Coordinates of N, CA, C and O in Angstrom, one line a residue:
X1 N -1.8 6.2 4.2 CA -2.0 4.8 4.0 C -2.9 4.6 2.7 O -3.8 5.4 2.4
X2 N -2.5 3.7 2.1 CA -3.1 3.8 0.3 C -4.2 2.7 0.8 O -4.0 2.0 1.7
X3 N -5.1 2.7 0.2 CA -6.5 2.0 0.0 C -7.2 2.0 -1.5 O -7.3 2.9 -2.3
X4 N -7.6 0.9 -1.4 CA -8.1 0.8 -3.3 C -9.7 0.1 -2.2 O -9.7 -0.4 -1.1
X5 N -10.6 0.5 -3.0 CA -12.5 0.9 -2.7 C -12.6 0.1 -3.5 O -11.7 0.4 -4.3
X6 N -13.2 -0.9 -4.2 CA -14.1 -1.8 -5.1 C -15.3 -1.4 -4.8 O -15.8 -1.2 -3.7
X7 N -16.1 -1.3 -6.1 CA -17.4 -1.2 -6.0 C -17.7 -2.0 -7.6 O -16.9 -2.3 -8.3
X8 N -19.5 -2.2 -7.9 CA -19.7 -2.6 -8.7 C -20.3 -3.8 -8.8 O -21.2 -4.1 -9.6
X9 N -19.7 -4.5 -8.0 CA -20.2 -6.3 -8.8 C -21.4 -6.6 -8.2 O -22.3 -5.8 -7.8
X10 N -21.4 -7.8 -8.3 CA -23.0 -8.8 -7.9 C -23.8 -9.9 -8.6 O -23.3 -10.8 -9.2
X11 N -25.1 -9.6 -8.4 CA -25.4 -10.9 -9.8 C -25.7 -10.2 -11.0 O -26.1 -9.0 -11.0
X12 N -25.4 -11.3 -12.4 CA -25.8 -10.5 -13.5 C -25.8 -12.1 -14.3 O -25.0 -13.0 -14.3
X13 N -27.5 -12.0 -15.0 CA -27.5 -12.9 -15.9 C -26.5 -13.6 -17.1 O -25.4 -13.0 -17.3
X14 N -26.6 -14.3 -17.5 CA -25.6 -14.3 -18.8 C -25.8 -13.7 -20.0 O -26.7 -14.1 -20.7
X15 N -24.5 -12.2 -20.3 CA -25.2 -11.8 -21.8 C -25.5 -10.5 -21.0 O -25.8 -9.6 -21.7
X16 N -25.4 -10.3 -19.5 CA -25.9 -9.0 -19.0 C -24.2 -8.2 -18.8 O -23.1 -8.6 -19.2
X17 N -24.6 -7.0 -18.1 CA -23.0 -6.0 -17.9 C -23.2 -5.7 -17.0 O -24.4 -5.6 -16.5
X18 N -21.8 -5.4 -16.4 CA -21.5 -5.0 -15.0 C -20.6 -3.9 -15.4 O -20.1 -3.9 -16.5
X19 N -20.4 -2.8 -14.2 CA -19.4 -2.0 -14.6 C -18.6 -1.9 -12.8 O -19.4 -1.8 -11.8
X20 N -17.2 -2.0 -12.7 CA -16.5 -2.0 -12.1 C -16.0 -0.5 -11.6 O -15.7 0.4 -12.5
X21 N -15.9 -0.3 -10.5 CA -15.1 0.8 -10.2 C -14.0 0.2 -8.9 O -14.0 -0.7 -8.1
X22 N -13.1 1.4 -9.3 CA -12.2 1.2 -8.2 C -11.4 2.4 -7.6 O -10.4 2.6 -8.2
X23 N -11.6 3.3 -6.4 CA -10.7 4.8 -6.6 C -9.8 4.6 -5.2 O -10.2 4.2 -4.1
X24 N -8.5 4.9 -5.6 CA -7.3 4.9 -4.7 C -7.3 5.9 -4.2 O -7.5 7.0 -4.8
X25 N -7.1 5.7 -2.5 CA -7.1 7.3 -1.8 C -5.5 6.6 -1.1 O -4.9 5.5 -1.1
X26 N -5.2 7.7 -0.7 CA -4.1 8.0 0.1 C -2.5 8.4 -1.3 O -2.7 8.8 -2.4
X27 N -1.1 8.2 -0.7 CA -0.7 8.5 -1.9 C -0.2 7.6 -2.1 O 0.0 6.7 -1.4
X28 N 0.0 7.8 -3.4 CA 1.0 7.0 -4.5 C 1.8 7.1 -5.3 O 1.3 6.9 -6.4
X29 N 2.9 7.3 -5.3 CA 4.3 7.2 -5.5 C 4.1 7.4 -7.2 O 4.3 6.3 -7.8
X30 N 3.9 8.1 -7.9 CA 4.2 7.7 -9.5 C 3.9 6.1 -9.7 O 4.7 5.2 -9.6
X31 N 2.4 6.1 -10.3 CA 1.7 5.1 -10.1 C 1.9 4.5 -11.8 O 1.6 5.2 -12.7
X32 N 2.3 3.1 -12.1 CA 3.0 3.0 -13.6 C 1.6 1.9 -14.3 O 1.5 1.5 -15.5
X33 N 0.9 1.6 -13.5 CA 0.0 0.3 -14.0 C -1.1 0.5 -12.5 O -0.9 0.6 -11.3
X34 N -2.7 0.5 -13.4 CA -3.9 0.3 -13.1 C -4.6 -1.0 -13.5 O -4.9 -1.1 -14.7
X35 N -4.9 -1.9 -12.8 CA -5.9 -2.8 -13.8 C -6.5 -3.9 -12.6 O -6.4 -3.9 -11.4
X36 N -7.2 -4.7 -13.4 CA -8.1 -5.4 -12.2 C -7.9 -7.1 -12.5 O -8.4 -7.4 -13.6
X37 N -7.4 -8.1 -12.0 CA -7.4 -8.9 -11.7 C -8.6 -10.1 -11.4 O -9.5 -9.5 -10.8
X38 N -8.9 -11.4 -11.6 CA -9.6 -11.7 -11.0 C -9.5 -13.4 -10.2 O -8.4 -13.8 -10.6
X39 N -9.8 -14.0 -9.7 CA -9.8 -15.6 -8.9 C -11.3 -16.1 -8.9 O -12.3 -15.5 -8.5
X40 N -11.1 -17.2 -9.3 CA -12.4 -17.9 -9.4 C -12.3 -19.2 -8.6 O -11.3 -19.9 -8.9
X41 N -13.2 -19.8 -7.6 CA -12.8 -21.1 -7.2 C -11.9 -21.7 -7.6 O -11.9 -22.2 -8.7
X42 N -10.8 -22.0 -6.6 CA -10.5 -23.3 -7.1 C -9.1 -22.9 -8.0 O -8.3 -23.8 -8.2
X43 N -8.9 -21.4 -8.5 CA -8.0 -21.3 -9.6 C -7.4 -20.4 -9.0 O -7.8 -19.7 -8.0
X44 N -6.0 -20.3 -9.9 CA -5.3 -18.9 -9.4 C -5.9 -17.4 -10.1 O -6.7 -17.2 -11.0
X45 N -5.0 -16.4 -9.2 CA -5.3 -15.4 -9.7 C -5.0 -14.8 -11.0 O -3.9 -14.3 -11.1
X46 N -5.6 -14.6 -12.0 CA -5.4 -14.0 -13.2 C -5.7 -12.5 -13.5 O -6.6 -11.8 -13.0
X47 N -4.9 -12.2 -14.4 CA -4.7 -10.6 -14.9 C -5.7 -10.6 -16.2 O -5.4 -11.2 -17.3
X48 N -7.1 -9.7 -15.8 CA -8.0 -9.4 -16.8 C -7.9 -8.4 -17.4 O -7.8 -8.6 -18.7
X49 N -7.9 -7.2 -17.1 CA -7.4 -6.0 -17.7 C -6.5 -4.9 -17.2 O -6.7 -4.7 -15.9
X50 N -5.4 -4.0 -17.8 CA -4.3 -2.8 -17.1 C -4.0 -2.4 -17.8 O -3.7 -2.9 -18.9
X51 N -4.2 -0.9 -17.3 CA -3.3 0.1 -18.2 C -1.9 0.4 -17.9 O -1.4 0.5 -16.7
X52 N -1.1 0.6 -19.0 CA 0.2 0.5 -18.7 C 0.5 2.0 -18.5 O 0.4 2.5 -19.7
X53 N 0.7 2.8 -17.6 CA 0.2 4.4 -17.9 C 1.3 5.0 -18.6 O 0.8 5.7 -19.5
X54 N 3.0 5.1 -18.6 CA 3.5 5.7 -19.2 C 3.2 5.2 -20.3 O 2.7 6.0 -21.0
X55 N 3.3 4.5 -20.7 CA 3.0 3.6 -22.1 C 1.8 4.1 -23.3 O 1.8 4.2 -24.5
X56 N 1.0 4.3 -22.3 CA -0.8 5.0 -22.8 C -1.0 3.8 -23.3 O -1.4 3.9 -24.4
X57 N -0.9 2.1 -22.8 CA -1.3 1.2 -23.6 C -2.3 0.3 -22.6 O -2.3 0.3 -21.4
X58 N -3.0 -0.4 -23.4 CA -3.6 -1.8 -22.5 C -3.7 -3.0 -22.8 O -3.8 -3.3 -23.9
X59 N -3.6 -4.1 -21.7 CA -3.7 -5.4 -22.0 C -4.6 -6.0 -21.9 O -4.8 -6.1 -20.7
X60 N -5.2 -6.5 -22.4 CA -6.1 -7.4 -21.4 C -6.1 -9.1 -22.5 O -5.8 -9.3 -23.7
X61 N -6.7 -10.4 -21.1 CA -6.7 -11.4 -20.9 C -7.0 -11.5 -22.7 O -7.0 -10.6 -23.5
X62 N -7.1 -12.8 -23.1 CA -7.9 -12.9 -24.2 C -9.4 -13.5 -23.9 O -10.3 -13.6 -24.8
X63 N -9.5 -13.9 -22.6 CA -11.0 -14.0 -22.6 C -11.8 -12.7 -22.4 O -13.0 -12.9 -22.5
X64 N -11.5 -11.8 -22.2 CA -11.7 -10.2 -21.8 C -11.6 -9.5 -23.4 O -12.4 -8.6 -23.8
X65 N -10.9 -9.9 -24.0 CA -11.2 -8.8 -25.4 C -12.4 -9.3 -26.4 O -12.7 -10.3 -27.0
X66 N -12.9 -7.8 -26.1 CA -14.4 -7.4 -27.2 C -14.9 -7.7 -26.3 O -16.0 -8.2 -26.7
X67 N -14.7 -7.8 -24.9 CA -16.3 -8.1 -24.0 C -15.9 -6.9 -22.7 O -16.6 -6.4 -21.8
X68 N -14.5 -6.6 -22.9 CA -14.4 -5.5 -21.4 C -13.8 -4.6 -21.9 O -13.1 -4.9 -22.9
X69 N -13.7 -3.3 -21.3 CA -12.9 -2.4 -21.5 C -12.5 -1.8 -20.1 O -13.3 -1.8 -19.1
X70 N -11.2 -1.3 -20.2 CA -11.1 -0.9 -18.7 C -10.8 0.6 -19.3 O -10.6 0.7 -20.6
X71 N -10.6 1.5 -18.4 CA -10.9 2.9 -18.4 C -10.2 3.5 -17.0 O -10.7 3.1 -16.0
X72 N -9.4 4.3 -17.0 CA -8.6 5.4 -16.0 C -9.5 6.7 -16.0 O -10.4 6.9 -16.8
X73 N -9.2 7.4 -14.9 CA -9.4 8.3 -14.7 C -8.3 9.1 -13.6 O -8.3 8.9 -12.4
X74 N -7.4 9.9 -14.2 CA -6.4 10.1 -13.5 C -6.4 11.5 -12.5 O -5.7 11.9 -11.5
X75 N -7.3 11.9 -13.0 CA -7.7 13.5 -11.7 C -8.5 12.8 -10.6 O -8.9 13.6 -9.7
X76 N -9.0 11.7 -10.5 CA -10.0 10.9 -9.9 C -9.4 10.0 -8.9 O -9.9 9.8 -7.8
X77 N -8.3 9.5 -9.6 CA -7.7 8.3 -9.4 C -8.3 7.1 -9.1 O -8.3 6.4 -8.1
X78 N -9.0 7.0 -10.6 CA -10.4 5.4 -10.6 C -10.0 4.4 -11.6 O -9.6 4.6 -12.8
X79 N -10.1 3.9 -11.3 CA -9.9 2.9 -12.5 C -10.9 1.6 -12.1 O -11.1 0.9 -11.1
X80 N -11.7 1.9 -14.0 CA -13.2 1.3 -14.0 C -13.1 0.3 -15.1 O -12.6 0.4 -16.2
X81 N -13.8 -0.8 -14.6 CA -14.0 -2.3 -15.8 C -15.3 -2.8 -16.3 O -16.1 -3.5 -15.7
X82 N -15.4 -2.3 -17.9 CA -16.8 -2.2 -18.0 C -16.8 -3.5 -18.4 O -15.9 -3.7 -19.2
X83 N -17.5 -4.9 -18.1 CA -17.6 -5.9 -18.5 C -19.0 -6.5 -19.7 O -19.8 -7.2 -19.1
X84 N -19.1 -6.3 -20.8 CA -20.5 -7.0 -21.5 C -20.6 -8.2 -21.8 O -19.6 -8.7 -21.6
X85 N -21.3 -8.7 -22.1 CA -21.8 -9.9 -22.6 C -21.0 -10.9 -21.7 O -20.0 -11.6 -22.1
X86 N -21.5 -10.9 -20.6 CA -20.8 -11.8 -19.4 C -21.5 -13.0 -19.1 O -22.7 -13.2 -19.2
X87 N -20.5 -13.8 -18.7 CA -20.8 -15.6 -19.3 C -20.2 -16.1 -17.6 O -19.3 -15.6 -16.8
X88 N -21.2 -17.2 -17.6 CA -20.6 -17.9 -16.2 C -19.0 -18.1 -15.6 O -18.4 -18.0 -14.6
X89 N -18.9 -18.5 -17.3 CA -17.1 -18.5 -16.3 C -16.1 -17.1 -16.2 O -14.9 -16.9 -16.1
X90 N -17.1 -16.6 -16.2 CA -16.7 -15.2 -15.3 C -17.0 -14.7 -14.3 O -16.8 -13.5 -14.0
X91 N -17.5 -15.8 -13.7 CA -17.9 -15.5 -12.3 C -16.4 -15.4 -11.4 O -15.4 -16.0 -11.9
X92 N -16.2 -14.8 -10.3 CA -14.6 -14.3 -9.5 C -15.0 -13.9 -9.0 O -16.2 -13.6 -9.2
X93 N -14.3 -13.5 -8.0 CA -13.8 -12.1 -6.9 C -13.2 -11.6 -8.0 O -12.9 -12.5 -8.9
X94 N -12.9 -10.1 -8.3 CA -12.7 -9.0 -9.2 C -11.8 -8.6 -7.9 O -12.3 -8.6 -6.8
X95 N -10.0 -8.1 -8.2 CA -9.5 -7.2 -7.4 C -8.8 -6.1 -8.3 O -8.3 -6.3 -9.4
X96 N -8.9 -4.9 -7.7 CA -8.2 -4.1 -8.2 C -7.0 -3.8 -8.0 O -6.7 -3.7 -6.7
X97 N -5.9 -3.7 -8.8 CA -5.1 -3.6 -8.5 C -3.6 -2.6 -9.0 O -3.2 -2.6 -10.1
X98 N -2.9 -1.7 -8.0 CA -1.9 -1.2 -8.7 C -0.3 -0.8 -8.4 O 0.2 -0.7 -7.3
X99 N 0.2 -0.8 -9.5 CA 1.6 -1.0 -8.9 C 2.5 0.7 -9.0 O 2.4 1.5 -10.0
X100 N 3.2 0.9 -8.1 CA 3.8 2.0 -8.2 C 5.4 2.2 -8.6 O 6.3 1.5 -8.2
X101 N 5.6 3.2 -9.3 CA 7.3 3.2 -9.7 C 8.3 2.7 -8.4 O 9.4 2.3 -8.6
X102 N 8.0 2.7 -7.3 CA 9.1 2.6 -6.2 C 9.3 1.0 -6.3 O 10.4 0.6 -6.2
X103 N 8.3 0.0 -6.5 CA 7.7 -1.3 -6.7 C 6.9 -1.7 -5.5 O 7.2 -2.7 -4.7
X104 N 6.0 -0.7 -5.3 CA 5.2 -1.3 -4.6 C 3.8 -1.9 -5.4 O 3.7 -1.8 -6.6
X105 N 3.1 -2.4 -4.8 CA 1.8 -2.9 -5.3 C 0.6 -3.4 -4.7 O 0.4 -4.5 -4.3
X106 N -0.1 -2.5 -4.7 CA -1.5 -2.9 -3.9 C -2.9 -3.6 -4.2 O -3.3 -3.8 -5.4
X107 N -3.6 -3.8 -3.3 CA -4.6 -4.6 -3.6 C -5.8 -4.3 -3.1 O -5.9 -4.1 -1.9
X108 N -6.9 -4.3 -3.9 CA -8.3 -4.3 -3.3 C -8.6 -5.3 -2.4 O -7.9 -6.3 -2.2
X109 N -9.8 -4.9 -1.7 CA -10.4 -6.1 -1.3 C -11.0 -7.7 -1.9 O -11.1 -8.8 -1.5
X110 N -11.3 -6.8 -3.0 CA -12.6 -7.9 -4.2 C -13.8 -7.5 -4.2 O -14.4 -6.9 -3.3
X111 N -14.3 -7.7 -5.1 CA -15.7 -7.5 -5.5 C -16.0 -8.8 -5.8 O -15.0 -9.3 -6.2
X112 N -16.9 -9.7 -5.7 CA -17.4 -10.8 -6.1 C -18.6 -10.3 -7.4 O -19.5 -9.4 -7.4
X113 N -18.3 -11.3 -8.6 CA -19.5 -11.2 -9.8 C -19.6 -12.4 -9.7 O -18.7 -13.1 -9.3
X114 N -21.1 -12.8 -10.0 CA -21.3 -13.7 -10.0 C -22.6 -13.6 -11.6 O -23.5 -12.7 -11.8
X115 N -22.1 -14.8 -12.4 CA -22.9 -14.5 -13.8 C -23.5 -16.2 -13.9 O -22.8 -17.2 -13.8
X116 N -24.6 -16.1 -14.0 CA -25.5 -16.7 -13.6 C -27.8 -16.9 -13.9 O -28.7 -16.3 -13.3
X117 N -27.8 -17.7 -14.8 CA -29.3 -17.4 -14.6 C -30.3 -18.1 -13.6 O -31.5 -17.7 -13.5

């Protein structure tokens, strides 16, 4: 049974950093995309940062570039979202998320950030 772990979030001033983890146990099928997601009241779910793995590339939101970097770890199997200079409306639930060559796709639980003075 596959399980994705969130860890990381909580409160963090505005202008402070959070760093994100996330490590997948059980197996996974030729896993093609890592990345983390987030939902904020009230709104849909949006795609903040993923690595595209055969690709060796990444995407992220445009509110996310020059403030997050996300980062793999593939002997590990983690995938971590370092977030800086973080601003209220980035407060969410944070999910991790990944999808596998067969087309499957799984989901964390969430981490809640809340950015906030």
């Amino acid at each position: 049974q596959v399980q994705l772990v969130e860890s990381g979030g909580g409160l963090v001033q505005p202008g402070g950093s959070l760093r994100l983890s996330c490590a997948a146990s059980g197996t996974i099928f030729r896993i093609t995309v890592m990345g983390w997601y987030r939902q904020a009241p009230g709104k849909e779910r949006e795609l903040v940062a993923a690595i595209i793995i055969d690709r060796g590339r990444t995407n992220y939101a445009d509110s996310a570039k020059g403030r997050f970097t996300i980062f793999r770890d593939s002997a590990k199997n983690t995938v971590d979202l370092q977030m800086t200079n973080l601003k209220p409306e980035d407060t969410a639930v944070y999910y991790c998320n990944v999808r596998a060559d067969v087309g499957a796709v799984y989901w964390g639980q969430g981490t809640q950030v809340t950015v906030s003075s």
